Amino acid sequence: MDNVDEFMVRRPPTALRPLLGMTLLVVEDSRFACEAVRMLCMRSGARVRRADSLTSAMKHLSIYRPTAIIVDVGLPDGSGLTLIRQLAQATPRIDVILGTSGDPDTGGDVIAAGGDGFLPKPIASLSDFQQAILSHLPANRQPQGPRILSAEQVAPDRIAYREDLEYAAKVLKQDQGGDTLDYVAGFLVGIADSAGDTDLACMANRLIHDRRQGDPSDGPLNSLMDMVTARLKTASGF
């Protein structure tokens, strides 16, 4: 730990920086979503670390124990619910275990797995983010005095969205098997919702729906790939 990190960890939380002294691990494959959490942590006073898969998360957790962890339900090497279940049963337990997803229906699964709460994507509200963590900490870990609830919403750089699109295109180019399609479709729904890309989110949701209905048509997949390719040809992503 360097001098700056040590100084930040030892500082008590304040009304303006209620998460001072905390370290948060975000297990998230989307750079766009992770950038949003990084911005929220920066404004709240928390230190943040990122893992982009279950494998990476386990490496982080073998070295240190964060104060709080946010786990994406859909990860490239498995379900985030598996990690949440493991962490909820571990001793000592991480203070705050939260799940996140672009599918709000998975909130119940997160709680059933032992998570403390659920953050639906996009994670953009500063006050909601802070409250989701603080509400599960004991009183002696809370900032002293009144705390102003901020109406601030964070907006990550569009470059991160483009990187996510490039990642999705690369995965689809390498493999279009069933598990991969399910993963990429869910990934695209999450990043598109976060970025306000309604058309892409709708097409990804259509692919998910058709696959659940057993529809073998390649139409939605081809349309989805065309939309991703088209967005990668523009400077902003869409």
Coordinates of C-alpha atoms in Angstrom, one line a residue:
M1 CA 0.0 0.0 0.0
D2 CA 1.5 3.4 -1.0
N3 CA 1.3 6.5 1.1
V4 CA -1.7 7.9 -0.6
D5 CA -3.7 4.7 -0.3
E6 CA -2.7 4.4 3.4
F7 CA -3.8 8.0 4.0
M8 CA -7.2 7.4 2.3
V9 CA -7.9 4.1 4.1
R10 CA -7.3 5.7 7.6
R11 CA -9.5 8.7 7.0
P12 CA -13.0 8.5 8.5
P13 CA -16.1 8.9 6.3
T14 CA -17.5 12.3 5.9
A15 CA -20.9 13.7 4.7
L16 CA -19.4 14.6 1.3
R17 CA -17.3 11.4 1.1
P18 CA -19.3 8.8 2.9
L19 CA -17.3 5.8 1.6
L20 CA -13.9 7.1 2.7
G21 CA -11.7 4.3 4.0
M22 CA -13.5 1.6 2.0
T23 CA -12.2 -0.6 -0.8
L24 CA -14.7 -1.8 -3.4
L25 CA -14.1 -4.7 -5.8
V26 CA -16.3 -4.5 -8.9
V27 CA -16.5 -7.8 -10.8
E28 CA -17.7 -6.6 -14.2
D29 CA -16.8 -7.5 -17.8
S30 CA -18.2 -4.2 -19.2
R31 CA -15.7 -1.4 -19.3
F32 CA -18.5 1.1 -19.7
A33 CA -20.3 -0.2 -16.6
C34 CA -17.0 -0.4 -14.7
E35 CA -16.2 3.2 -15.6
A36 CA -19.5 4.3 -14.1
V37 CA -18.7 2.6 -10.8
R38 CA -15.2 4.1 -10.8
M39 CA -16.6 7.6 -11.1
L40 CA -19.1 6.9 -8.3
C41 CA -16.4 5.6 -6.1
M42 CA -14.2 8.6 -6.8
R43 CA -17.0 11.0 -5.8
S44 CA -17.8 8.9 -2.7
G45 CA -14.2 8.5 -1.4
A46 CA -13.8 4.8 -2.0
R47 CA -10.9 3.0 -3.6
V48 CA -11.9 0.7 -6.4
R49 CA -10.4 -2.4 -8.0
R50 CA -11.8 -4.2 -11.0
A51 CA -12.0 -7.9 -12.0
D52 CA -13.4 -8.8 -15.4
S53 CA -14.2 -12.5 -14.7
L54 CA -14.7 -15.0 -12.0
T55 CA -11.2 -16.2 -12.4
S56 CA -9.8 -12.7 -12.0
A57 CA -12.0 -12.0 -9.0
M58 CA -10.7 -15.1 -7.2
K59 CA -7.1 -13.8 -7.8
H60 CA -8.0 -10.5 -6.3
L61 CA -9.8 -12.1 -3.3
S62 CA -6.8 -14.3 -2.6
I63 CA -4.7 -11.2 -2.0
Y64 CA -7.0 -8.9 -0.1
R65 CA -10.6 -8.6 1.3
P66 CA -12.5 -5.6 0.1
T67 CA -15.0 -3.8 2.2
A68 CA -17.7 -4.2 -0.5
I69 CA -18.1 -6.1 -3.7
I70 CA -20.4 -5.6 -6.7
V71 CA -20.7 -8.7 -8.8
D72 CA -22.2 -8.8 -12.3
V73 CA -24.5 -11.8 -12.7
G74 CA -23.5 -12.5 -16.3
L75 CA -19.7 -13.0 -16.6
P76 CA -17.7 -14.6 -19.5
D77 CA -16.6 -17.6 -17.4
G78 CA -19.7 -18.3 -15.5
S79 CA -22.5 -16.9 -13.3
G80 CA -21.8 -14.2 -10.8
L81 CA -24.4 -15.9 -8.6
T82 CA -21.8 -18.7 -8.0
L83 CA -19.3 -16.1 -6.6
I84 CA -22.0 -14.3 -4.5
R85 CA -23.0 -17.7 -3.0
Q86 CA -19.4 -18.5 -2.1
L87 CA -18.8 -15.1 -0.6
A88 CA -22.0 -15.1 1.4
Q89 CA -20.9 -18.3 3.1
A90 CA -17.3 -17.4 3.7
T91 CA -15.7 -16.5 7.0
P92 CA -14.8 -13.8 7.5
R93 CA -17.5 -12.3 5.3
I94 CA -17.1 -9.3 3.1
D95 CA -19.2 -6.5 4.7
V96 CA -21.4 -5.7 1.7
I97 CA -22.1 -8.1 -1.2
L98 CA -24.2 -6.6 -4.1
G99 CA -25.2 -8.1 -7.4
T100 CA -25.9 -6.2 -10.6
S101 CA -27.4 -6.9 -14.0
G102 CA -29.2 -5.3 -16.9
D103 CA -32.0 -7.8 -16.2
P104 CA -34.0 -6.6 -13.2
D105 CA -35.6 -10.1 -12.8
T106 CA -32.3 -11.4 -11.5
G107 CA -32.5 -9.3 -8.3
G108 CA -34.4 -12.1 -6.5
D109 CA -31.7 -14.6 -7.5
V110 CA -29.0 -12.3 -6.0
I111 CA -30.8 -12.2 -2.7
A112 CA -31.5 -15.9 -2.8
A113 CA -27.7 -16.5 -3.3
G114 CA -27.0 -14.6 -0.2
G115 CA -26.3 -11.1 -1.6
D116 CA -27.2 -8.1 0.5
G117 CA -28.7 -6.1 -2.3
F118 CA -29.1 -5.6 -6.0
L119 CA -28.1 -2.7 -8.3
P120 CA -29.9 -2.7 -11.6
K121 CA -28.0 -1.4 -14.6
P122 CA -27.3 1.3 -15.5
I123 CA -25.6 2.2 -12.2
A124 CA -25.6 6.0 -12.5
S125 CA -27.1 7.6 -9.4
L126 CA -24.6 8.8 -6.9
S127 CA -27.1 8.7 -4.0
D128 CA -28.5 5.3 -4.9
F129 CA -25.0 3.9 -5.1
Q130 CA -23.9 5.2 -1.8
Q131 CA -27.1 4.1 0.0
A132 CA -26.9 0.6 -1.5
I133 CA -23.6 0.2 0.4
L134 CA -24.1 2.3 3.5
S135 CA -27.5 0.7 4.3
H136 CA -25.7 -2.6 5.0
L137 CA -23.0 -1.2 7.3
P138 CA -23.2 -0.8 11.1
A139 CA -23.9 2.6 12.6
N140 CA -20.2 3.0 13.7
R141 CA -19.2 2.8 10.0
Q142 CA -21.6 5.5 8.9
P143 CA -20.5 9.1 8.4
Q144 CA -21.3 11.4 11.3
G145 CA -23.9 14.1 11.0
P146 CA -26.5 14.8 8.2
R147 CA -25.7 13.7 4.7
I148 CA -27.0 15.5 1.7
L149 CA -28.4 13.2 -0.9
S150 CA -26.9 14.1 -4.3
A151 CA -29.0 14.1 -7.5
E152 CA -25.8 13.6 -9.5
Q153 CA -25.8 11.1 -12.3
V154 CA -22.5 9.9 -13.8
A155 CA -22.0 9.5 -17.6
P156 CA -18.9 7.4 -18.6
D157 CA -16.8 8.3 -21.6
R158 CA -18.2 6.9 -24.9
I159 CA -14.8 5.3 -25.6
A160 CA -15.5 2.7 -23.0
Y161 CA -18.8 1.9 -24.8
R162 CA -16.9 1.4 -28.0
E163 CA -14.5 -0.9 -26.3
D164 CA -17.4 -3.0 -25.1
L165 CA -18.8 -3.2 -28.6
E166 CA -15.4 -4.3 -30.0
Y167 CA -15.2 -7.0 -27.3
A168 CA -18.7 -8.3 -28.2
A169 CA -17.8 -8.4 -31.9
K170 CA -14.6 -10.3 -31.2
V171 CA -16.4 -12.9 -29.1
L172 CA -19.1 -13.5 -31.7
K173 CA -16.4 -13.8 -34.4
Q174 CA -14.7 -16.5 -32.5
D175 CA -17.7 -18.5 -31.3
Q176 CA -21.5 -18.5 -31.9
G177 CA -22.3 -21.5 -29.8
G178 CA -25.4 -21.4 -27.6
D179 CA -23.7 -20.5 -24.3
T180 CA -21.7 -17.7 -26.1
L181 CA -24.8 -16.3 -27.8
D182 CA -26.6 -16.2 -24.4
Y183 CA -23.7 -14.5 -22.8
V184 CA -23.1 -11.9 -25.5
A185 CA -26.8 -11.1 -25.9
G186 CA -27.1 -10.4 -22.2
F187 CA -23.8 -8.4 -22.2
L188 CA -25.1 -6.2 -25.1
V189 CA -28.4 -5.6 -23.3
G190 CA -26.6 -4.4 -20.2
I191 CA -24.2 -2.0 -22.0
A192 CA -26.8 -0.7 -24.5
D193 CA -29.2 0.1 -21.6
S194 CA -26.4 1.8 -19.8
A195 CA -25.5 3.8 -22.9
G196 CA -29.0 4.7 -23.8
D197 CA -28.7 2.7 -27.1
T198 CA -32.4 1.7 -27.3
D199 CA -32.3 0.0 -30.7
L200 CA -29.3 -2.2 -29.9
A201 CA -30.9 -3.2 -26.5
C202 CA -34.2 -4.1 -28.3
M203 CA -32.4 -6.3 -30.8
A204 CA -30.3 -8.1 -28.2
N205 CA -33.5 -8.6 -26.1
R206 CA -35.2 -10.0 -29.2
L207 CA -32.3 -12.5 -29.6
I208 CA -32.7 -13.6 -26.0
H209 CA -36.5 -14.0 -26.4
D210 CA -36.2 -16.1 -29.5
R211 CA -33.6 -18.3 -28.0
R212 CA -35.7 -18.9 -25.0
Q213 CA -38.7 -19.7 -27.3
G214 CA -36.5 -22.2 -29.2
D215 CA -36.6 -20.2 -32.4
P216 CA -33.6 -21.4 -34.5
S217 CA -33.7 -18.4 -37.0
D218 CA -30.5 -16.5 -37.5
G219 CA -32.3 -13.3 -38.3
P220 CA -32.0 -11.6 -34.9
L221 CA -28.3 -12.6 -34.6
N222 CA -27.4 -11.3 -38.0
S223 CA -29.3 -8.1 -37.4
L224 CA -27.5 -7.7 -34.0
M225 CA -24.1 -8.3 -35.6
D226 CA -24.9 -5.8 -38.3
M227 CA -25.9 -3.2 -35.7
V228 CA -22.7 -3.7 -33.7
T229 CA -20.6 -3.4 -36.9
A230 CA -22.4 -0.2 -37.9
R231 CA -21.8 1.4 -34.5
L232 CA -18.1 0.5 -34.6
K233 CA -17.8 2.6 -37.9
T234 CA -19.0 5.7 -36.1
A235 CA -16.9 7.9 -33.7
S236 CA -19.4 7.8 -30.9
G237 CA -20.5 4.2 -31.0
F238 CA -24.0 4.9 -32.3

